[in-house]
PDB file of C-alpha atoms in Angstrom:
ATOM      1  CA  UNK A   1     -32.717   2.607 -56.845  1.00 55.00           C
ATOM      2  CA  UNK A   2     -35.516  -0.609 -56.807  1.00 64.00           C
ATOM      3  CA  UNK A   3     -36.611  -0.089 -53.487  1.00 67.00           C
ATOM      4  CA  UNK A   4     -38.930  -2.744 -52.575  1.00 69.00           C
ATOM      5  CA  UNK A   5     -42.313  -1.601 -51.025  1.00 77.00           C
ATOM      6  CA  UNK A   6     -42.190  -5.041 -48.791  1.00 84.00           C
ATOM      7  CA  UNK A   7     -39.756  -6.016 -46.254  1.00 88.00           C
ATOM      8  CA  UNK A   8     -36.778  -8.413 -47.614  1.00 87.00           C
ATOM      9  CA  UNK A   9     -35.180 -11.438 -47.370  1.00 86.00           C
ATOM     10  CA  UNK A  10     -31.779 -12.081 -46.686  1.00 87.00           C
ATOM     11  CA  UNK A  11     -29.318 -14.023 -48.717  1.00 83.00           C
ATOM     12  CA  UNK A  12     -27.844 -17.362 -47.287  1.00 84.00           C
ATOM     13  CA  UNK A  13     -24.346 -16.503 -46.284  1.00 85.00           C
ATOM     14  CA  UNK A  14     -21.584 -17.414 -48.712  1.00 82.00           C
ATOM     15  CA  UNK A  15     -19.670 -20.407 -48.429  1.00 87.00           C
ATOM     16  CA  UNK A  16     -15.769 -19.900 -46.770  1.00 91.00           C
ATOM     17  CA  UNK A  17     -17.542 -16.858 -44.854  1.00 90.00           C
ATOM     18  CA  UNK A  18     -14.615 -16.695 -42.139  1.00 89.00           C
ATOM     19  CA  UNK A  19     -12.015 -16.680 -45.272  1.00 94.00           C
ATOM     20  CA  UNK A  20     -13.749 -14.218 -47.364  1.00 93.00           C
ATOM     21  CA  UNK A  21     -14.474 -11.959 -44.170  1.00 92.00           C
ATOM     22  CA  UNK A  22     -10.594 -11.973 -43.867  1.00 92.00           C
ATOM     23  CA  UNK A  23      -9.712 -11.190 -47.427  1.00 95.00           C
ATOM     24  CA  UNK A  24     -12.261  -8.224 -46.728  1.00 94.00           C
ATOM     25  CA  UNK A  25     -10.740  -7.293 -43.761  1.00 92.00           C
ATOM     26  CA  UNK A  26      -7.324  -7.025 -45.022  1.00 95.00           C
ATOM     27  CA  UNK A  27      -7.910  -5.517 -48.492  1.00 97.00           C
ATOM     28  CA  UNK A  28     -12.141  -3.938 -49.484  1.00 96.00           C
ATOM     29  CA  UNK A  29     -11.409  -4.417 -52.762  1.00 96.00           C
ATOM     30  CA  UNK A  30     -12.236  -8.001 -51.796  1.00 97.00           C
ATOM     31  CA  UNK A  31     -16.146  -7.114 -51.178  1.00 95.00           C
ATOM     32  CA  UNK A  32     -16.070  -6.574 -54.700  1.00 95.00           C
ATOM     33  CA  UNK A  33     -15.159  -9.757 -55.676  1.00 95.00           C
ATOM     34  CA  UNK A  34     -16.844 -11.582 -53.117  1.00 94.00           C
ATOM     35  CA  UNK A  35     -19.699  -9.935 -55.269  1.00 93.00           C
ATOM     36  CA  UNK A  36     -18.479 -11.240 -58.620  1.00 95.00           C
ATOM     37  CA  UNK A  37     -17.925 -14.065 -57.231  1.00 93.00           C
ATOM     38  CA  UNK A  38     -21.818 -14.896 -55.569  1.00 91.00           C
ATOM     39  CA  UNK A  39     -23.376 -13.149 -58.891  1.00 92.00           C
ATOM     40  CA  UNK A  40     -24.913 -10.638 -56.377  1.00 90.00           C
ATOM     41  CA  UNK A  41     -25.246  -6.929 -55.667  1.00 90.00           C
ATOM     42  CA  UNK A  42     -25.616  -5.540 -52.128  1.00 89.00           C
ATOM     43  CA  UNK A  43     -29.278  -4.351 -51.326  1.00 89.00           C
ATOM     44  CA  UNK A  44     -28.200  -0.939 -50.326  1.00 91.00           C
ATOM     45  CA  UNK A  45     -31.718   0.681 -51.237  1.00 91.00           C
ATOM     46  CA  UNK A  46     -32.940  -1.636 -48.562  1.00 92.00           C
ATOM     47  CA  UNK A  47     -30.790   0.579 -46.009  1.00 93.00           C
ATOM     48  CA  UNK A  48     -32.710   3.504 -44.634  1.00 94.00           C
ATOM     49  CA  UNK A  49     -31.551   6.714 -42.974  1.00 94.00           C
ATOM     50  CA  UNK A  50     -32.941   7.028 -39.736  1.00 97.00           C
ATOM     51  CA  UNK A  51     -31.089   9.161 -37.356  1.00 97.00           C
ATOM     52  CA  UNK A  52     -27.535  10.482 -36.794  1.00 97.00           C
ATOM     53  CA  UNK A  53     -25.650  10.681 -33.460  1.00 97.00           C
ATOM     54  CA  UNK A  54     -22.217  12.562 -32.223  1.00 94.00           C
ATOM     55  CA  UNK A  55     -21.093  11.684 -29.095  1.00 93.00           C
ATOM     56  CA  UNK A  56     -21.029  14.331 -26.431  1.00 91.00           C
ATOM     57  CA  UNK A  57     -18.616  16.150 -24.708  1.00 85.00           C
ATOM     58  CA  UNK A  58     -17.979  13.978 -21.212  1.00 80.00           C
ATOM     59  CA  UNK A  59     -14.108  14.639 -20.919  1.00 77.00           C
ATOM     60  CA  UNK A  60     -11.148  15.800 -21.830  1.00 77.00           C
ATOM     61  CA  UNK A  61      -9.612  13.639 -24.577  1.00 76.00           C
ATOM     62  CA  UNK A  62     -12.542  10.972 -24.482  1.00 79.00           C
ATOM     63  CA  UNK A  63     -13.273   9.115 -27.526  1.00 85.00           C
ATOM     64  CA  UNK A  64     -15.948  10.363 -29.773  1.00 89.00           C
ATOM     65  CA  UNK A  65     -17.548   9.223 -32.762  1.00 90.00           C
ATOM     66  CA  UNK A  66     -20.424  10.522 -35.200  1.00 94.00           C
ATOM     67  CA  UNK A  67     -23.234   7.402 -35.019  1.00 95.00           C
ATOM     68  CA  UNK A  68     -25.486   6.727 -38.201  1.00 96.00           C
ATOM     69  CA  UNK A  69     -28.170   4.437 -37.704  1.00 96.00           C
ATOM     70  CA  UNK A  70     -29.615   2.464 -40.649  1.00 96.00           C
ATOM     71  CA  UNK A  71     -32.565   0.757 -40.441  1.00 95.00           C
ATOM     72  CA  UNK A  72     -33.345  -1.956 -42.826  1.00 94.00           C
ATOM     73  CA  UNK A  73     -36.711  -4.543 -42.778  1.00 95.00           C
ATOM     74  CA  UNK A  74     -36.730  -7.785 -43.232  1.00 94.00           C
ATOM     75  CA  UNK A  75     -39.118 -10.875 -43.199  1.00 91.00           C
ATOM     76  CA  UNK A  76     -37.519 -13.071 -40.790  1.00 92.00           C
ATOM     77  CA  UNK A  77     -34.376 -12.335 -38.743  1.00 91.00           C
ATOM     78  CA  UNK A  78     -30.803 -13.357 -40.897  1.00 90.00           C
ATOM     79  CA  UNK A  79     -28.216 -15.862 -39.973  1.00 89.00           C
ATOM     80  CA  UNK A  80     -25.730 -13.729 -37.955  1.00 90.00           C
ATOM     81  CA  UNK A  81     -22.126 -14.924 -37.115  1.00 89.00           C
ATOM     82  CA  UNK A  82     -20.251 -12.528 -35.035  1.00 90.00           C
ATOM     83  CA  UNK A  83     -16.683 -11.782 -35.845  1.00 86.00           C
ATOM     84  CA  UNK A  84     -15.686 -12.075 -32.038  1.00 87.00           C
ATOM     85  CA  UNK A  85     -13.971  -9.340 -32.978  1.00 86.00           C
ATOM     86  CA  UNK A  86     -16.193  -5.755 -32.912  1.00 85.00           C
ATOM     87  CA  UNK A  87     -19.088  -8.222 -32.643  1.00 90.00           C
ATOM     88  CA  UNK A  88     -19.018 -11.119 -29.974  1.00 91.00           C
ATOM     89  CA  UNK A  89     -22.743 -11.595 -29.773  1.00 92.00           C
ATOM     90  CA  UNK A  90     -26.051 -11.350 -31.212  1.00 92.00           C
ATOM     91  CA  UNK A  91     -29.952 -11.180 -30.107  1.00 92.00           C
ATOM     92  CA  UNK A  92     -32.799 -10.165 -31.509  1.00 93.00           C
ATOM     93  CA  UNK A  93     -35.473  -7.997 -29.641  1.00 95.00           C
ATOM     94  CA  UNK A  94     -38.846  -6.687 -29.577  1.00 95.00           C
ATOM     95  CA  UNK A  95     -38.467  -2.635 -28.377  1.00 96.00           C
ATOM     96  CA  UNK A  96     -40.224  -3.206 -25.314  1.00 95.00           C
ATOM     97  CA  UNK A  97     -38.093  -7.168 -24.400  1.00 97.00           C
ATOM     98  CA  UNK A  98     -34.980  -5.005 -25.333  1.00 97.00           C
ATOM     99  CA  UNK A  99     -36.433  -1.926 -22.710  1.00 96.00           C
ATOM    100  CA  UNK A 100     -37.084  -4.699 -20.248  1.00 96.00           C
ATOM    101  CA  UNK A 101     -33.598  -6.118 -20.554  1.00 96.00           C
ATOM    102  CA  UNK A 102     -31.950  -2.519 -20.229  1.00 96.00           C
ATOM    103  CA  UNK A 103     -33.915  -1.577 -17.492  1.00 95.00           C
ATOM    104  CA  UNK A 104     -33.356  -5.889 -15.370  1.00 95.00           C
ATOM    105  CA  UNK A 105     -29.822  -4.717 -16.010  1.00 96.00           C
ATOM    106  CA  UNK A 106     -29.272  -8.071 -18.855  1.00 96.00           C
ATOM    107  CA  UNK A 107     -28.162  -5.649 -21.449  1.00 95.00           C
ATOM    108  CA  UNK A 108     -26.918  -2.094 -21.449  1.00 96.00           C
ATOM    109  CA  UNK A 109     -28.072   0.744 -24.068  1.00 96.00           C
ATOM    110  CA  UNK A 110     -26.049   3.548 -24.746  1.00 95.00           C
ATOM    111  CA  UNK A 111     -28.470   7.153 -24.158  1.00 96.00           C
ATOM    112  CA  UNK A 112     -28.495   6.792 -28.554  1.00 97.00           C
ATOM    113  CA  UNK A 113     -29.609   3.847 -27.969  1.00 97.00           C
ATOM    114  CA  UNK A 114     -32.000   3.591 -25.717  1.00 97.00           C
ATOM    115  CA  UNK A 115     -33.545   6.347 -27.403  1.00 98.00           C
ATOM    116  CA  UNK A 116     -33.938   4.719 -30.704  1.00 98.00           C
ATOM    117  CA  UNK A 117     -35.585   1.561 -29.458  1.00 97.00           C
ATOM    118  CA  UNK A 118     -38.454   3.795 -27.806  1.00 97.00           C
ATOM    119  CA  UNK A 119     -38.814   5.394 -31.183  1.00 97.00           C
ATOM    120  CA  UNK A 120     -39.425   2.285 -32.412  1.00 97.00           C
ATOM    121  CA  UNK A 121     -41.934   1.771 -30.244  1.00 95.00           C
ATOM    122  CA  UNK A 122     -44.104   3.744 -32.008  1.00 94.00           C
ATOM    123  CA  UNK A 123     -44.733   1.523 -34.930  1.00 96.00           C
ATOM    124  CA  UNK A 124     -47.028  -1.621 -34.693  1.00 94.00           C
ATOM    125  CA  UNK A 125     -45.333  -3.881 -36.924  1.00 94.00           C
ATOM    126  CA  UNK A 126     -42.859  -4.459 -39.096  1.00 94.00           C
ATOM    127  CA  UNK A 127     -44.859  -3.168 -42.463  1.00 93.00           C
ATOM    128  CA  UNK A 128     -46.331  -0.056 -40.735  1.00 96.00           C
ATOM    129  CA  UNK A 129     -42.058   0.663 -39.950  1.00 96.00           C
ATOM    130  CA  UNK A 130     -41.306  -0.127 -43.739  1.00 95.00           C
ATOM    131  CA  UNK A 131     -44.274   2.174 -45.018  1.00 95.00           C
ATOM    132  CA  UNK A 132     -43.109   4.454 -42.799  1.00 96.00           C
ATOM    133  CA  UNK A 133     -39.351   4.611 -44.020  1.00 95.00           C
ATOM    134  CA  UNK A 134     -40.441   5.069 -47.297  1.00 94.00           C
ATOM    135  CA  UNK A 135     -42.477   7.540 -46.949  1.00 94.00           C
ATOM    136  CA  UNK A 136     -40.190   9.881 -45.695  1.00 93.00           C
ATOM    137  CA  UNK A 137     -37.556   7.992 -47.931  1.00 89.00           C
ATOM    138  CA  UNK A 138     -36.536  11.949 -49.305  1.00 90.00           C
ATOM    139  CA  UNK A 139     -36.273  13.590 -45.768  1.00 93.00           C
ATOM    140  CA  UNK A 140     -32.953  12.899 -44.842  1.00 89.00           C
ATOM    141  CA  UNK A 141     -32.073  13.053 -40.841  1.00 92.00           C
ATOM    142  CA  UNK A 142     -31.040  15.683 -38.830  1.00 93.00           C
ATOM    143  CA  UNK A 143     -27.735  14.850 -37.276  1.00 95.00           C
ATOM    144  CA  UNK A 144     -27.518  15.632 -33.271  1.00 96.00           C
ATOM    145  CA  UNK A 145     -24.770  16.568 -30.893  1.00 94.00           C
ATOM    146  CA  UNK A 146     -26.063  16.557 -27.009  1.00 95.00           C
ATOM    147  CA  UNK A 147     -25.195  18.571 -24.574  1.00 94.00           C
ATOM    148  CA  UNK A 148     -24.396  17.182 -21.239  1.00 94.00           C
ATOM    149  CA  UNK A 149     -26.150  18.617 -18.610  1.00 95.00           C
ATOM    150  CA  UNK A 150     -24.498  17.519 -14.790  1.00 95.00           C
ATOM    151  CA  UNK A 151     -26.842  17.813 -11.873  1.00 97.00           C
ATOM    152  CA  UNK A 152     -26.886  16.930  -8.191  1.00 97.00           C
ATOM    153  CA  UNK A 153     -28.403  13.321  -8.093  1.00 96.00           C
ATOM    154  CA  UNK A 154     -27.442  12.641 -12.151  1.00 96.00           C
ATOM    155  CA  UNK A 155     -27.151  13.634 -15.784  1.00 96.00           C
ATOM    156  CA  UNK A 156     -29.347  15.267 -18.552  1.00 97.00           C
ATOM    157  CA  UNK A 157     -28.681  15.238 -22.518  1.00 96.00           C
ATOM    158  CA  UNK A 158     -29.938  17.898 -24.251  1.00 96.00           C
ATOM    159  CA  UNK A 159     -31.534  17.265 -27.105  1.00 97.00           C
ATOM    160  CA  UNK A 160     -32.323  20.142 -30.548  1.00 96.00           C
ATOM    161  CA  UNK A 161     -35.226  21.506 -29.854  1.00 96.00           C
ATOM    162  CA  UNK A 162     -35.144  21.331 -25.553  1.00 97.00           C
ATOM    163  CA  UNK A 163     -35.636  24.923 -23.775  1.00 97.00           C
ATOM    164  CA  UNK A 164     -32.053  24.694 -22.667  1.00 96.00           C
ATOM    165  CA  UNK A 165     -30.486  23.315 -25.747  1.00 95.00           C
ATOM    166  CA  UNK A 166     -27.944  25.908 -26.756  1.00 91.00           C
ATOM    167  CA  UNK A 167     -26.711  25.642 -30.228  1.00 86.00           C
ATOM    168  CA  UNK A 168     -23.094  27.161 -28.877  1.00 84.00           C
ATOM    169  CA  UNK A 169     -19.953  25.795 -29.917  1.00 83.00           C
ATOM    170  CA  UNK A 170     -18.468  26.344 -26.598  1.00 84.00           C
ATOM    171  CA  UNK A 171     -20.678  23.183 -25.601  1.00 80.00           C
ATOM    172  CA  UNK A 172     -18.398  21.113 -28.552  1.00 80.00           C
ATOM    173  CA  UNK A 173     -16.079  20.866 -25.615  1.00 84.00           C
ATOM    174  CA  UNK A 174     -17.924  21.810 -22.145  1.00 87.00           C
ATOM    175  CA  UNK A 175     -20.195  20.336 -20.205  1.00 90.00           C
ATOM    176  CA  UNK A 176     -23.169  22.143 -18.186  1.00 93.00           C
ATOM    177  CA  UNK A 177     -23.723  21.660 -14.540  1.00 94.00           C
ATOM    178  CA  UNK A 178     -25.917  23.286 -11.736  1.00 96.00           C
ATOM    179  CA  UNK A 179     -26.596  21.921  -8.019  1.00 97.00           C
ATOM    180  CA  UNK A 180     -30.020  21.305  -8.661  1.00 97.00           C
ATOM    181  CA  UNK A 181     -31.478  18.018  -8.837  1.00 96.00           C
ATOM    182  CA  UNK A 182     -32.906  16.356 -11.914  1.00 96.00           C
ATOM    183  CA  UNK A 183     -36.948  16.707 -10.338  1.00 95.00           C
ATOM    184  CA  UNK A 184     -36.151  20.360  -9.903  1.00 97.00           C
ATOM    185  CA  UNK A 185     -34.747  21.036 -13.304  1.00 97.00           C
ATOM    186  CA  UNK A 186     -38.236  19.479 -14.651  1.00 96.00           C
ATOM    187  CA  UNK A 187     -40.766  21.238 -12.624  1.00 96.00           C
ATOM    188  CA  UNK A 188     -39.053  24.401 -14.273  1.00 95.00           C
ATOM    189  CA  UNK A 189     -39.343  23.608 -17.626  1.00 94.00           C
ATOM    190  CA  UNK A 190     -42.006  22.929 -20.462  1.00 95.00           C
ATOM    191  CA  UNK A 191     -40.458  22.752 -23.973  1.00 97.00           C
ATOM    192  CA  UNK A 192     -38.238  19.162 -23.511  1.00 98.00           C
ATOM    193  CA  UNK A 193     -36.025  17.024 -25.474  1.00 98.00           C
ATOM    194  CA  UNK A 194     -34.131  15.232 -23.322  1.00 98.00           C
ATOM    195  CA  UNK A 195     -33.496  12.312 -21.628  1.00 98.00           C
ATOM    196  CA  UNK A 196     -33.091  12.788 -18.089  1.00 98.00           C
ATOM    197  CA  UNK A 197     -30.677   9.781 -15.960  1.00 97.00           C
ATOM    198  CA  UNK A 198     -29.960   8.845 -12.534  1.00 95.00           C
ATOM    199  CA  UNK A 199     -28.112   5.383 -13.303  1.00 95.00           C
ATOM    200  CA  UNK A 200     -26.597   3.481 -15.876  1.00 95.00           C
ATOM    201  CA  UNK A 201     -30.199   1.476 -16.312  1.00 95.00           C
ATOM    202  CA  UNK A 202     -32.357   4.380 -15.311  1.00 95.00           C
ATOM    203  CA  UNK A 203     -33.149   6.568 -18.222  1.00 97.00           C
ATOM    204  CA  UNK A 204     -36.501   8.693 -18.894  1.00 97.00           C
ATOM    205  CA  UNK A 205     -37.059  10.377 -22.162  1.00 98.00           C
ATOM    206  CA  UNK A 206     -39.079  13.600 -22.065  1.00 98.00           C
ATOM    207  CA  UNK A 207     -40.629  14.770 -25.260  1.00 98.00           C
ATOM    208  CA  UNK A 208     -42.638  17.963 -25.812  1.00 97.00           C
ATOM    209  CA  UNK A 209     -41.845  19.514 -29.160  1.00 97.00           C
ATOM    210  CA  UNK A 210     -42.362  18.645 -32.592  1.00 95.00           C
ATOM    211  CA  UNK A 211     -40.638  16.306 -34.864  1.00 95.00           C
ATOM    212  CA  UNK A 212     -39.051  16.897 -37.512  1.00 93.00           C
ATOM    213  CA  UNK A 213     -38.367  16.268 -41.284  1.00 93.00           C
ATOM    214  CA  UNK A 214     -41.799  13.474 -40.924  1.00 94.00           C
ATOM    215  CA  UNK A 215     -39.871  11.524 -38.591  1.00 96.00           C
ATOM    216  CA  UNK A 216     -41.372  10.631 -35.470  1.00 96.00           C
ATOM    217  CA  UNK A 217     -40.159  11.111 -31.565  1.00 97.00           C
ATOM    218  CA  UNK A 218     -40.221   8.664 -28.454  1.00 96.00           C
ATOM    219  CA  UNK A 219     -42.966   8.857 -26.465  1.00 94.00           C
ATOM    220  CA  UNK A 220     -42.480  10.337 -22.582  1.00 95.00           C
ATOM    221  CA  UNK A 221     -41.001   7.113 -20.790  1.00 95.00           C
ATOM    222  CA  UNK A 222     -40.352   7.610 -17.006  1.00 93.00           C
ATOM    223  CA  UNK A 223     -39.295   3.676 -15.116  1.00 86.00           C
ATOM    224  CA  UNK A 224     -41.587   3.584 -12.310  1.00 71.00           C
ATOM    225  CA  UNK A 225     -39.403   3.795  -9.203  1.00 64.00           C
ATOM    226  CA  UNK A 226     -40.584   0.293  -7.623  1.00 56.00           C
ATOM    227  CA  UNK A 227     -38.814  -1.724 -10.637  1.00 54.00           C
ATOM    228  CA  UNK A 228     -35.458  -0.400  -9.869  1.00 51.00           C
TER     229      UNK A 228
END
């Protein structure tokens, strides 16, 4: 496809957005005309692979879902009007103001989550991310299924690659546990992948091993104690 080697620019949204996103709703086939009907084509070459999540195992008929994240570049952030239905709200974040807000409690961040945005802390701006995406355009991503780890003062996913990541299918439906507390569990190991949690805003990421198919891996983020 004609991917663009700079960032994009979004489209102004159509005119009648609310009826057209009904139409949509009710009936796909719709998008297509809505198409026709601008003279446009979607920029799906803009859309970039970038990681792939299932949800773990937590409980016993929990919901689960299998989590693709796209990431896509653009100049300037787009109009956005939430549905109010799956979307109620929108804001726009550096990776460190969106860490901030996790960790000052103003927003919460699935583990996924959370994750991601530290990845993205990696890159400097928003060109050095695009170059980045393209060049490992061809990789694909690896898709990843944590295992839940319980411990005595909080929770650990596992991630592919950790020391006690077990690729077991028993773990498709069981959780770990031991009595030991999350500082023990660390001073034992030395090949991680994981991020390690005590709270719902307190999450570290521990990365030791390599990344894989070009893509890159969060740097080691522990929250200092005294901002909690």
């Amino acid at each position: 496809g004609p991917v663009a080697s700079e960032p994009g620019r979004a489209l102004a949204p159509p005119p009648a957005l609310a009826d057209w996103r009904a139409r949509v709703r009710q009936d796909p086939q719709h998008f297509l005309r809505l198409c026709a009907h601008l003279d446009c084509t979607p920029d799906i070459w803009a859309l970039h692979d970038w990681s792939a999540w299932l949800t773990p195992f937590t409980q016993r008929r929990g919901r689960r879902f299998e989590t693709t994240f796209f990431l896509c570049c653009l100049c300037e952030p787009p109009p956005v009007f939430p549905d109010l239905v799956e979307v109620v709200d929108c804001q726009w974040s550096s990776p460190s103001e969106a860490t901030e807000s996790f960790i000052s409690k103003e927003i919460w961040l699935a583990p996924p989550q959370f994750y991601e945005i530290r990845r993205l802390e990696h890159f400097a701006s928003l060109s050095d991310l695009h170059k980045f995406c393209l060049d490992r355009e061809l990789e694909g991503v690896e898709r990843w299924l944590p295992i839940t780890l319980l411990t005595a003062d909080g929770t650990i996913q596992l991630l592919p690659g950790d020391e006690m990541y077990l690729e077991d299918s028993n773990y498709l439906e069981n959780l770990m546990s031991t009595e030991k507390k999350n500082e023990e569990i660390m001073k034992e190991g030395k090949k991680f992948h994981r991020i390690v949690m005590y709270n719902r805003h307190d999450y570290n990421i521990h990365v030791t091993v390599q990344s894989k198919y070009k893509h890159v891996y969060p740097k080691n983020y522990v929250v200092s104690k005294s901002r909690l």
